[in-house]
């Protein structure tokens, strides 16, 4: 925050300090050390820092940006809304061969359409829109809209594997920059109303004053962004990779139907309730609950997830959940923020505080987001101005070469060397790190747009279609969406197994997958779950794999019969094909 803030100590003309003493004072004071740290973290990753800050500022309005650009997202408000579950039923009837998931009701956006993710044949997604007042189908858009692109860019920079952790790290840098800036800016509390000097001063001096002025008035905002980002960094990567203990009590795993519950459904294909009936059951159970997201069960043992809010302070609109039996409509469990612990409430408060989404709806929501947008741009300006100031100083130091007596050609070469040398210059070797991340980010963006058009079909290992019982099944193993071109099978770590099933899916009770032949039908492997076109299991690869290891699939039907088949785990060019190699060729 503070640049050019280290002043020299007052000198008593009767007792002048020696040059060595002045040098020592300059290099050892707390303010000097804080200034060096502050300048260092703001400069070395300045390019990525600016991208993170600017995308974060725009991401505050990502919904509004899409609303302005895409007519499919706009509706005229009416006095009454339809049952949100009925809207999902209408969409599902319109697309009987496609799976719909994560239905967003837009209950807090009176001029916005409700939306659902529709799975494509290749494993990707599109977004379908429906008028929440009339039930009229509004159309379909790509998943990677302008607003979603900005939001994802800020969340993980389209970087595979490390993207979220890397962005979270900038929250730590914001917090460190805030503390060091205040230490470096002596008696900062006196300067809140000290306007930047602009008459008769050099440009870099004006920038330094402006940097300090904006920094002081942005203290509260930088503190919020720094704390929330640092909190997320603690969880990802530190807690995620077991580098730090979990300090917030985690809720138990999502409830499901027991074996007895599933067995009680009988040996004929049971009928699930409609989404409209599920929503009505929740609203009858809790009339104050406002439904935000509907997630149908991914397999026969899962419950219907109805997420929403009861307007709890500093929580998102989807932090509270009711779990409903999809066959009977019974509300079997809940995860309500009104019952959460202090630590859990603190954890959930980070998201609305970070993005400024706690204004709920209407003008209050727009006002809070506008404030967050303005101060987000202010933080971006801090990063840019700090970088310019440092470069100005570096240029000033380099200009001293002009006063030397060496030949002009040698001076030019020396100045160029000061810029490109990996350990020197304002950014030193970090300039290569910045540009390397930009290049990887551009590659990730390209992969993101490819995923939008073709899903994961061009990546991972593909297992050719086989007949299993009365169904035709093909599988794919892929590390992740952005990681579809990486090797999908690494001993000891998790990977994704996608299933493509042809036939009457309602006759299937469970589908299991494993990297070894099941020893017992009581534990046939990992359960594949999801919706049509997006069926998958997140499976841990064994630490030791045999050379002839196979990928096994087991289908259990409602009559209690089990059907099995297997493929060679590693590519053989016939039954198991490395699509990554095909894509490269």
Coordinates of C-alpha atoms in Angstrom, one line a residue:
X1 CA 0.0 0.0 0.0
X2 CA 2.6 2.5 1.0
X3 CA 5.4 3.4 -1.4
X4 CA 8.1 6.0 -1.0
X5 CA 7.4 6.4 2.7
X6 CA 10.8 5.8 4.3
X7 CA 12.2 9.2 5.3
X8 CA 15.7 9.8 6.6
X9 CA 16.0 10.5 10.3
X10 CA 16.4 14.1 11.5
X11 CA 20.1 15.0 11.8
X12 CA 21.5 17.1 14.7
X13 CA 24.0 19.5 13.0
X14 CA 26.1 19.4 16.1
X15 CA 26.2 15.6 16.2
X16 CA 26.1 14.3 12.6
X17 CA 26.0 10.5 12.4
X18 CA 28.7 8.7 10.4
X19 CA 28.0 7.3 7.0
X20 CA 28.2 3.8 8.4
X21 CA 25.7 4.6 11.1
X22 CA 23.3 6.2 8.6
X23 CA 23.5 3.1 6.4
X24 CA 22.9 0.8 9.3
X25 CA 19.8 2.8 10.4
X26 CA 18.5 2.7 6.8
X27 CA 18.8 -1.1 6.5
X28 CA 17.7 -2.2 9.9
X29 CA 14.6 -0.1 10.9
X30 CA 11.3 -1.8 11.0
X31 CA 9.9 0.7 8.5
X32 CA 12.6 0.0 6.0
X33 CA 12.2 -3.7 6.3
X34 CA 8.4 -3.4 6.0
X35 CA 8.8 -1.1 2.9
X36 CA 11.1 -3.7 1.2
X37 CA 8.6 -6.5 1.9
X38 CA 5.7 -4.4 0.8
X39 CA 7.4 -3.4 -2.5
X40 CA 8.6 -6.9 -3.1
X41 CA 5.3 -8.8 -2.8
X42 CA 3.5 -6.0 -4.9
X43 CA 6.1 -6.1 -7.6
X44 CA 7.3 -9.7 -8.1
X45 CA 3.9 -11.1 -9.1
X46 CA 2.4 -7.8 -10.3
X47 CA 1.1 -9.1 -13.6
X48 CA -0.8 -12.0 -12.1
X49 CA -1.8 -9.8 -9.1
X50 CA -3.5 -7.3 -11.5
X51 CA -5.3 -10.1 -13.3
X52 CA -6.6 -11.5 -10.0
X53 CA -7.7 -8.1 -8.7
X54 CA -9.3 -6.9 -11.9
X55 CA -11.2 -10.1 -12.6
X56 CA -12.3 -10.2 -9.0
X57 CA -13.7 -6.6 -9.4
X58 CA -15.6 -7.6 -12.5
X59 CA -16.7 -11.0 -11.0
X60 CA -18.8 -9.1 -8.4
X61 CA -21.2 -8.3 -11.3
X62 CA -20.9 -11.5 -13.2
X63 CA -24.6 -12.2 -13.0
X64 CA -25.5 -8.7 -14.1
X65 CA -23.0 -8.8 -17.0
X66 CA -24.7 -12.0 -18.3
X67 CA -28.1 -10.5 -17.8
X68 CA -27.2 -7.5 -20.0
X69 CA -25.6 -9.6 -22.7
X70 CA -27.9 -12.6 -23.1
X71 CA -31.6 -12.1 -23.7
X72 CA -32.3 -15.7 -22.6
X73 CA -31.6 -14.6 -19.0
X74 CA -34.1 -11.7 -19.0
X75 CA -37.8 -11.9 -18.0
X76 CA -40.5 -9.5 -17.1
X77 CA -41.6 -9.7 -13.4
X78 CA -45.1 -11.0 -12.6
X79 CA -47.1 -11.1 -9.4
X80 CA -46.7 -14.8 -8.8
X81 CA -44.0 -17.4 -9.5
X82 CA -44.6 -21.1 -10.4
X83 CA -43.4 -23.8 -8.0
X84 CA -39.6 -24.0 -8.7
X85 CA -39.8 -27.8 -8.8
X86 CA -42.5 -27.5 -11.5
X87 CA -40.1 -25.5 -13.6
X88 CA -37.5 -28.2 -13.4
X89 CA -40.1 -30.8 -14.4
X90 CA -41.0 -28.7 -17.4
X91 CA -37.4 -28.5 -18.5
X92 CA -36.8 -32.3 -18.0
X93 CA -39.9 -33.1 -20.1
X94 CA -38.5 -30.9 -22.8
X95 CA -35.1 -32.7 -22.8
X96 CA -36.0 -36.3 -21.9
X97 CA -32.7 -37.7 -23.2
X98 CA -30.5 -35.2 -21.3
X99 CA -29.7 -35.0 -17.6
X100 CA -30.5 -31.7 -15.8
X101 CA -28.6 -30.8 -12.6
X102 CA -28.1 -27.8 -10.3
X103 CA -31.3 -26.0 -11.1
X104 CA -31.0 -22.4 -10.0
X105 CA -34.4 -20.9 -9.1
X106 CA -33.3 -17.2 -9.2
X107 CA -35.8 -16.5 -6.4
X108 CA -33.9 -13.3 -5.4
X109 CA -33.7 -12.0 -9.0
X110 CA -37.2 -10.8 -10.1
X111 CA -36.1 -10.1 -13.7
X112 CA -33.9 -13.1 -14.2
X113 CA -34.8 -16.5 -15.7
X114 CA -34.3 -19.7 -13.7
X115 CA -31.6 -21.9 -15.1
X116 CA -30.4 -25.5 -15.2
X117 CA -27.2 -27.2 -16.3
X118 CA -27.9 -29.6 -19.2
X119 CA -25.4 -32.4 -19.9
X120 CA -24.2 -32.8 -23.4
X121 CA -23.3 -36.1 -25.1
X122 CA -19.6 -35.4 -24.8
X123 CA -19.6 -34.8 -21.1
X124 CA -19.8 -31.0 -21.2
X125 CA -22.6 -28.6 -20.2
X126 CA -24.9 -26.0 -21.6
X127 CA -27.3 -23.8 -19.7
X128 CA -31.1 -23.8 -20.3
X129 CA -33.3 -21.0 -19.2
X130 CA -37.0 -20.9 -18.2
X131 CA -39.3 -18.1 -17.2
X132 CA -40.1 -18.6 -13.5
X133 CA -43.5 -16.9 -13.8
X134 CA -45.0 -18.5 -16.9
X135 CA -42.9 -21.7 -17.3
X136 CA -42.0 -20.6 -20.9
X137 CA -38.7 -21.9 -22.3
X138 CA -36.3 -19.0 -22.8
X139 CA -33.5 -20.7 -24.7
X140 CA -30.1 -22.1 -24.2
X141 CA -26.6 -20.6 -23.8
X142 CA -23.1 -21.8 -23.5
X143 CA -21.9 -22.6 -20.0
X144 CA -18.9 -20.3 -20.5
X145 CA -20.7 -17.1 -20.8
X146 CA -18.9 -13.8 -20.4
X147 CA -19.9 -13.5 -16.7
X148 CA -19.0 -17.2 -16.0
X149 CA -15.7 -16.7 -17.8
X150 CA -14.7 -13.8 -15.6
X151 CA -15.9 -15.6 -12.4
X152 CA -13.9 -18.8 -13.2
X153 CA -10.8 -16.7 -14.2
X154 CA -10.9 -15.1 -10.8
X155 CA -11.5 -18.3 -9.0
X156 CA -8.7 -20.4 -10.5
X157 CA -7.2 -18.5 -13.5
X158 CA -8.1 -21.6 -15.6
X159 CA -4.9 -23.2 -14.1
X160 CA -5.2 -27.0 -13.8
X161 CA -4.7 -28.6 -10.3
X162 CA -3.1 -25.6 -8.5
X163 CA -5.4 -22.8 -9.8
X164 CA -7.6 -22.3 -6.7
X165 CA -4.7 -22.6 -4.2
X166 CA -2.6 -20.2 -6.3
X167 CA -5.4 -17.6 -6.3
X168 CA -6.0 -18.1 -2.5
X169 CA -2.3 -17.3 -2.0
X170 CA -2.9 -13.8 -3.2
X171 CA -5.3 -13.3 -0.2
X172 CA -2.2 -14.0 2.0
X173 CA -0.2 -11.5 0.0
X174 CA -3.0 -8.8 0.4
X175 CA -2.9 -9.3 4.2
X176 CA 0.9 -9.1 4.4
X177 CA 0.9 -6.1 2.1
X178 CA -1.6 -4.4 4.3
X179 CA 0.4 -4.9 7.5
X180 CA 3.7 -4.0 6.0
X181 CA 2.3 -0.9 4.3
X182 CA 0.9 0.4 7.6
X183 CA 4.3 -0.2 9.3
X184 CA 6.2 1.5 6.5
X185 CA 3.8 4.5 6.4
X186 CA 4.7 6.2 9.6
X187 CA 1.8 7.8 11.5
X188 CA -0.5 6.8 8.7
X189 CA -3.6 7.7 10.8
X190 CA -2.7 11.4 10.4
X191 CA -3.0 11.4 6.6
X192 CA -6.5 10.2 5.7
X193 CA -7.3 13.7 4.5
X194 CA -3.9 14.5 2.9
X195 CA -4.7 14.9 -0.8
X196 CA -2.1 13.8 -3.4
X197 CA 0.2 16.6 -4.6
X198 CA -0.2 17.2 -8.3
X199 CA 1.2 20.7 -8.9
X200 CA 4.9 21.2 -9.4
X201 CA 5.8 17.6 -8.5
X202 CA 7.1 14.7 -10.7
X203 CA 4.7 12.1 -11.9
X204 CA 6.1 9.3 -9.7
X205 CA 5.7 11.6 -6.7
X206 CA 2.0 12.2 -7.5
X207 CA 1.6 8.4 -8.0
X208 CA 3.2 7.8 -4.6
X209 CA 0.8 10.2 -2.9
X210 CA -2.2 8.7 -4.8
X211 CA -1.1 5.2 -3.8
X212 CA -1.0 6.1 -0.2
X213 CA -4.3 8.0 -0.3
X214 CA -6.2 5.1 -2.0
X215 CA -4.5 2.6 0.3
X216 CA -5.6 4.4 3.4
X217 CA -9.3 4.7 2.4
X218 CA -9.2 1.0 1.2
X219 CA -7.9 -0.4 4.5
X220 CA -11.2 -2.0 5.5
X221 CA -11.7 -3.5 2.1
X222 CA -8.2 -4.9 1.8
X223 CA -8.6 -6.4 5.3
X224 CA -11.8 -8.2 4.2
X225 CA -10.2 -9.5 1.0
X226 CA -7.0 -10.5 2.8
X227 CA -8.7 -12.3 5.7
X228 CA -11.1 -14.2 3.4
X229 CA -8.4 -15.1 0.9
X230 CA -6.1 -16.2 3.7
X231 CA -8.8 -18.3 5.2
X232 CA -9.4 -20.1 2.0
X233 CA -5.7 -20.6 1.5
X234 CA -5.6 -22.3 4.9
X235 CA -8.2 -24.7 3.6
X236 CA -6.8 -25.1 0.1
X237 CA -4.0 -26.1 -0.1
X238 CA -3.0 -26.5 3.6
X239 CA -5.9 -28.5 5.0
X240 CA -6.7 -30.1 1.7
X241 CA -3.2 -31.7 1.5
X242 CA -3.0 -32.3 5.2
X243 CA -0.3 -29.7 5.8
X244 CA -2.4 -28.1 8.6
X245 CA -5.2 -29.3 10.9
X246 CA -8.9 -28.7 10.3
X247 CA -9.9 -26.1 12.8
X248 CA -13.6 -25.8 11.9
X249 CA -16.0 -28.6 12.7
X250 CA -17.0 -30.2 9.4
X251 CA -20.7 -31.2 8.9
X252 CA -21.2 -35.0 8.6
X253 CA -21.4 -36.5 5.2
X254 CA -24.7 -36.0 3.4
X255 CA -27.3 -38.4 4.5
X256 CA -28.7 -41.1 2.3
X257 CA -31.1 -44.0 2.2
X258 CA -30.0 -47.0 4.2
X259 CA -29.8 -50.5 2.7
X260 CA -33.1 -51.3 4.5
X261 CA -34.8 -48.2 2.9
X262 CA -33.7 -49.2 -0.6
X263 CA -34.6 -52.8 0.0
X264 CA -38.1 -51.8 1.2
X265 CA -38.7 -50.2 -2.3
X266 CA -39.2 -53.8 -3.6
X267 CA -38.1 -55.7 -6.7
X268 CA -39.9 -53.6 -9.3
X269 CA -38.7 -50.3 -10.6
X270 CA -39.9 -47.6 -8.1
X271 CA -41.4 -44.3 -9.1
X272 CA -39.8 -41.1 -7.9
X273 CA -41.8 -38.0 -7.0
X274 CA -41.7 -35.0 -9.3
X275 CA -39.5 -32.1 -8.4
X276 CA -42.7 -30.0 -7.8
X277 CA -43.8 -32.5 -5.2
X278 CA -40.4 -32.4 -3.5
X279 CA -40.4 -28.6 -3.3
X280 CA -44.0 -28.6 -2.0
X281 CA -42.9 -31.1 0.7
X282 CA -40.1 -28.8 1.9
X283 CA -42.3 -25.6 1.8
X284 CA -45.0 -27.4 3.8
X285 CA -42.3 -28.5 6.3
X286 CA -40.7 -25.1 6.6
X287 CA -42.7 -22.2 5.0
X288 CA -39.9 -19.6 5.8
X289 CA -37.4 -21.6 3.7
X290 CA -36.6 -19.9 0.3
X291 CA -35.5 -22.5 -2.3
X292 CA -32.4 -21.5 -4.3
X293 CA -30.9 -24.7 -5.8
X294 CA -32.5 -28.1 -6.6
X295 CA -30.2 -31.1 -7.0
X296 CA -32.0 -34.4 -7.9
X297 CA -30.5 -37.6 -6.5
X298 CA -27.6 -39.0 -8.4
X299 CA -28.4 -42.7 -7.6
X300 CA -31.0 -44.8 -5.9
X301 CA -29.4 -44.4 -2.4
X302 CA -29.2 -40.6 -2.5
X303 CA -31.7 -38.1 -1.2
X304 CA -33.1 -35.1 -3.1
X305 CA -31.1 -32.0 -2.1
X306 CA -33.0 -28.7 -1.7
X307 CA -30.7 -25.8 -1.0
X308 CA -31.8 -22.3 0.0
X309 CA -31.8 -19.8 2.8
X310 CA -33.8 -18.4 5.7
X311 CA -32.1 -15.0 5.3
X312 CA -29.4 -15.8 7.9
X313 CA -26.9 -13.0 8.4
X314 CA -23.7 -13.2 6.2
X315 CA -24.5 -16.5 4.5
X316 CA -25.0 -17.3 0.9
X317 CA -28.4 -18.2 -0.6
X318 CA -27.6 -21.9 -0.8
X319 CA -25.9 -22.6 2.5
X320 CA -28.9 -24.2 4.1
X321 CA -30.1 -27.6 2.9
X322 CA -33.0 -30.0 3.3
X323 CA -32.6 -33.6 2.3
X324 CA -35.8 -35.3 1.0
X325 CA -36.7 -38.9 0.3
X326 CA -37.2 -38.9 -3.5
X327 CA -39.7 -41.8 -3.3
X328 CA -41.9 -40.6 -0.3
X329 CA -41.3 -36.9 0.1
X330 CA -40.3 -37.2 3.7
X331 CA -37.8 -34.6 4.9
X332 CA -35.1 -36.9 6.4
X333 CA -32.4 -34.4 7.4
X334 CA -31.3 -30.8 7.3
X335 CA -28.2 -28.7 7.4
X336 CA -29.4 -25.2 8.4
X337 CA -27.2 -22.2 9.1
X338 CA -29.3 -21.3 12.0
X339 CA -28.0 -24.4 13.7
X340 CA -24.4 -24.0 12.6
X341 CA -21.5 -23.4 15.1
X342 CA -19.7 -20.1 15.3
X343 CA -16.8 -21.5 13.4
X344 CA -19.1 -22.8 10.6
X345 CA -20.8 -19.4 10.4
X346 CA -17.5 -17.7 10.1
X347 CA -16.4 -20.0 7.4
X348 CA -19.7 -19.4 5.4
X349 CA -19.4 -15.7 5.9
X350 CA -16.2 -15.5 3.9
X351 CA -17.9 -15.9 0.5
X352 CA -20.5 -13.1 0.8
X353 CA -17.9 -10.8 2.4
X354 CA -15.4 -11.5 -0.3
X355 CA -17.7 -10.9 -3.2
X356 CA -20.1 -8.4 -1.6
X357 CA -23.2 -10.6 -2.1
X358 CA -24.8 -10.1 1.3
X359 CA -27.1 -7.3 0.1
X360 CA -29.7 -10.1 -0.6
X361 CA -31.7 -8.6 -3.5
X362 CA -32.9 -5.5 -5.1
X363 CA -31.3 -2.1 -4.7
X364 CA -29.4 -3.1 -1.5
X365 CA -27.7 -5.9 -3.4
X366 CA -26.8 -3.5 -6.2
X367 CA -25.5 -0.9 -3.8
X368 CA -23.2 -3.4 -1.9
X369 CA -21.9 -4.8 -5.2
X370 CA -21.1 -1.4 -6.5
X371 CA -19.1 -0.5 -3.4
X372 CA -17.2 -3.8 -3.7
X373 CA -16.6 -3.1 -7.4
X374 CA -15.3 0.4 -6.8
X375 CA -12.9 -0.7 -4.1
X376 CA -11.8 -3.7 -6.1
X377 CA -10.8 -1.3 -8.9
X378 CA -9.0 0.7 -6.2
X379 CA -7.0 -2.3 -5.2
X380 CA -6.2 -2.9 -8.9
X381 CA -5.0 0.7 -9.1
X382 CA -2.8 0.2 -6.0
X383 CA -1.1 -2.7 -7.7
X384 CA -0.6 -0.9 -11.0
X385 CA 0.6 2.4 -9.4
X386 CA 3.0 0.6 -7.0
X387 CA 4.6 -1.2 -10.0
X388 CA 4.9 2.1 -12.0
X389 CA 6.5 3.9 -9.0
X390 CA 9.0 1.1 -8.5
X391 CA 9.9 1.1 -12.2
X392 CA 10.3 4.9 -12.2
X393 CA 12.8 4.5 -9.4
X394 CA 14.6 1.8 -11.2
X395 CA 14.8 3.9 -14.4
X396 CA 16.1 6.8 -12.4
X397 CA 18.8 4.6 -11.0
X398 CA 19.6 3.3 -14.4
X399 CA 19.8 6.8 -15.8
X400 CA 22.8 7.4 -13.6
X401 CA 24.7 5.4 -16.2
X402 CA 24.5 8.5 -18.4
X403 CA 26.8 10.3 -16.1
X404 CA 29.5 7.7 -16.4
X405 CA 32.4 8.0 -18.8
X406 CA 31.9 4.5 -20.5
X407 CA 31.2 4.3 -24.2
X408 CA 27.5 4.9 -25.3
X409 CA 27.2 1.4 -26.9
X410 CA 28.4 -0.2 -23.7
X411 CA 25.9 1.9 -21.7
X412 CA 23.0 0.6 -23.9
X413 CA 24.1 -3.0 -23.4
X414 CA 24.4 -2.5 -19.7
X415 CA 20.9 -1.0 -19.4
X416 CA 19.5 -3.9 -21.4
X417 CA 21.3 -6.4 -19.2
X418 CA 19.8 -4.7 -16.1
X419 CA 16.3 -5.3 -17.6
X420 CA 16.7 -8.9 -18.8
X421 CA 19.0 -10.5 -16.2
X422 CA 17.1 -13.1 -14.1
X423 CA 18.4 -11.9 -10.8
X424 CA 18.3 -8.2 -11.4
X425 CA 16.0 -5.5 -12.5
X426 CA 12.8 -4.5 -10.6
X427 CA 11.1 -7.9 -11.2
X428 CA 14.3 -10.0 -11.6
X429 CA 13.6 -13.6 -12.4
X430 CA 10.0 -13.3 -11.3
X431 CA 9.1 -11.6 -14.6
X432 CA 9.6 -15.1 -16.3
X433 CA 7.4 -16.7 -13.6
X434 CA 4.7 -14.1 -14.3
X435 CA 4.7 -14.7 -18.0
X436 CA 4.9 -18.4 -17.6
X437 CA 1.7 -18.3 -15.5
X438 CA 0.1 -16.1 -18.2
X439 CA 1.0 -18.6 -20.9
X440 CA -0.4 -21.5 -18.8
X441 CA -3.5 -19.5 -18.1
X442 CA -4.1 -18.9 -21.8
X443 CA -3.6 -22.6 -22.4
X444 CA -6.2 -23.3 -19.7
X445 CA -8.6 -20.8 -21.2
X446 CA -8.3 -22.6 -24.6
X447 CA -9.0 -25.9 -22.9
X448 CA -12.0 -24.3 -21.2
X449 CA -13.5 -23.3 -24.5
X450 CA -12.8 -26.7 -26.0
X451 CA -14.6 -28.3 -23.1
X452 CA -17.6 -26.2 -23.8
X453 CA -17.9 -27.5 -27.3
X454 CA -16.7 -31.1 -27.0
X455 CA -16.7 -31.9 -23.2
X456 CA -14.0 -34.3 -22.1
X457 CA -14.5 -36.6 -25.1
X458 CA -11.0 -35.7 -26.5
X459 CA -9.1 -36.5 -23.3
X460 CA -8.3 -39.3 -20.9
X461 CA -8.6 -43.1 -21.4
X462 CA -11.7 -44.4 -23.2
X463 CA -13.0 -47.9 -22.7
X464 CA -15.0 -49.1 -25.7
X465 CA -18.7 -49.9 -25.3
X466 CA -19.6 -53.4 -24.0
X467 CA -22.9 -55.1 -23.3
X468 CA -23.6 -55.5 -19.6
X469 CA -26.9 -57.2 -18.9
X470 CA -29.5 -55.3 -21.1
X471 CA -27.4 -52.1 -21.2
X472 CA -24.5 -50.9 -23.4
X473 CA -21.9 -49.2 -21.3
X474 CA -18.7 -47.3 -22.2
X475 CA -16.4 -45.7 -19.7
X476 CA -13.8 -42.9 -19.6
X477 CA -11.2 -42.1 -17.0
X478 CA -10.1 -38.5 -16.9
X479 CA -8.3 -36.6 -14.2
X480 CA -10.5 -33.5 -14.4
X481 CA -12.1 -31.0 -16.7
X482 CA -9.1 -28.8 -17.1
X483 CA -6.8 -31.8 -16.6
X484 CA -8.3 -33.9 -19.4
X485 CA -5.0 -34.0 -21.3
X486 CA -3.0 -35.2 -18.3
X487 CA -2.3 -38.8 -17.5
X488 CA -5.5 -39.9 -15.7
X489 CA -4.2 -42.8 -13.6
X490 CA -1.7 -42.1 -10.9
X491 CA -1.3 -44.6 -8.0
X492 CA -2.6 -43.3 -4.7
X493 CA -4.6 -40.3 -6.0
X494 CA -8.1 -39.8 -7.1
X495 CA -9.4 -39.7 -10.6
X496 CA -12.8 -39.5 -12.3
X497 CA -14.5 -42.4 -14.0
X498 CA -17.3 -41.3 -16.4
X499 CA -20.0 -43.8 -17.5
X500 CA -22.1 -43.7 -20.7
X501 CA -25.1 -45.9 -20.5
X502 CA -27.5 -46.9 -23.3
X503 CA -30.8 -48.5 -22.3
X504 CA -33.6 -48.0 -19.8
X505 CA -31.6 -46.4 -16.9
X506 CA -34.6 -46.5 -14.6
X507 CA -34.2 -50.3 -14.3
X508 CA -30.7 -49.9 -12.7
X509 CA -30.5 -49.8 -9.0
X510 CA -26.8 -49.1 -8.7
X511 CA -23.7 -49.0 -10.9
X512 CA -20.3 -49.7 -9.3
X513 CA -16.8 -49.3 -10.7
X514 CA -13.4 -50.4 -9.3
X515 CA -9.8 -50.9 -10.3
X516 CA -9.9 -54.5 -9.1
X517 CA -12.4 -57.4 -9.3
X518 CA -15.0 -57.1 -6.5
X519 CA -14.5 -59.9 -3.9
X520 CA -18.1 -59.6 -2.8
X521 CA -21.3 -58.2 -4.1
X522 CA -21.8 -56.5 -0.7
X523 CA -19.0 -54.1 -1.7
X524 CA -18.7 -54.1 -5.5
X525 CA -16.8 -50.8 -5.6
X526 CA -17.4 -47.0 -5.9
X527 CA -21.0 -46.0 -6.8
X528 CA -21.4 -44.1 -10.1
X529 CA -23.8 -41.2 -9.6
X530 CA -25.1 -38.2 -11.5
X531 CA -27.6 -37.6 -14.3
X532 CA -27.9 -38.9 -17.8
X533 CA -24.9 -37.7 -19.8
X534 CA -23.0 -36.9 -16.6
X535 CA -22.6 -40.1 -14.7
X536 CA -19.3 -40.4 -12.8
X537 CA -17.5 -41.7 -9.7
X538 CA -14.5 -40.0 -8.0
X539 CA -12.3 -43.1 -7.5
X540 CA -9.0 -43.5 -5.6
X541 CA -6.4 -45.4 -7.6
X542 CA -4.7 -48.2 -5.6
X543 CA -1.1 -47.4 -4.6
X544 CA 0.0 -50.6 -6.3
X545 CA -1.3 -51.7 -9.7
X546 CA -0.7 -55.0 -11.4
X547 CA 0.6 -55.0 -14.9
X548 CA -2.6 -56.7 -16.1
X549 CA -4.9 -54.5 -13.9
X550 CA -8.5 -54.1 -15.2
X551 CA -11.3 -51.6 -14.8
X552 CA -14.4 -53.4 -13.5
X553 CA -18.0 -52.4 -13.7
X554 CA -20.9 -54.0 -11.9
X555 CA -24.6 -53.2 -12.5
X556 CA -27.2 -54.2 -9.9
X557 CA -30.8 -54.2 -11.2
X558 CA -34.0 -53.9 -9.1
X559 CA -34.5 -57.7 -9.2
X560 CA -31.3 -58.1 -7.3
X561 CA -29.2 -59.4 -10.3
X562 CA -25.6 -58.4 -10.8
X563 CA -24.0 -57.9 -14.2
X564 CA -20.3 -57.5 -14.7
X565 CA -17.6 -56.8 -17.3
X566 CA -14.0 -55.5 -17.3
X567 CA -11.6 -53.6 -19.6
X568 CA -7.7 -53.5 -19.5
X569 CA -6.9 -50.6 -17.3
X570 CA -4.1 -49.3 -19.4
X571 CA -4.5 -48.5 -23.1
X572 CA -4.1 -51.4 -25.5
X573 CA -5.3 -49.6 -28.6
X574 CA -8.3 -51.9 -29.0
X575 CA -10.5 -52.1 -25.8
X576 CA -8.8 -49.2 -24.0
X577 CA -7.8 -46.2 -26.0
X578 CA -5.6 -43.2 -25.0
X579 CA -7.6 -40.3 -26.4
X580 CA -4.9 -37.9 -25.4
X581 CA -2.5 -39.5 -27.9
X582 CA -5.3 -39.3 -30.5
X583 CA -5.8 -35.6 -29.8
X584 CA -2.1 -34.9 -30.1
X585 CA -1.8 -36.8 -33.4

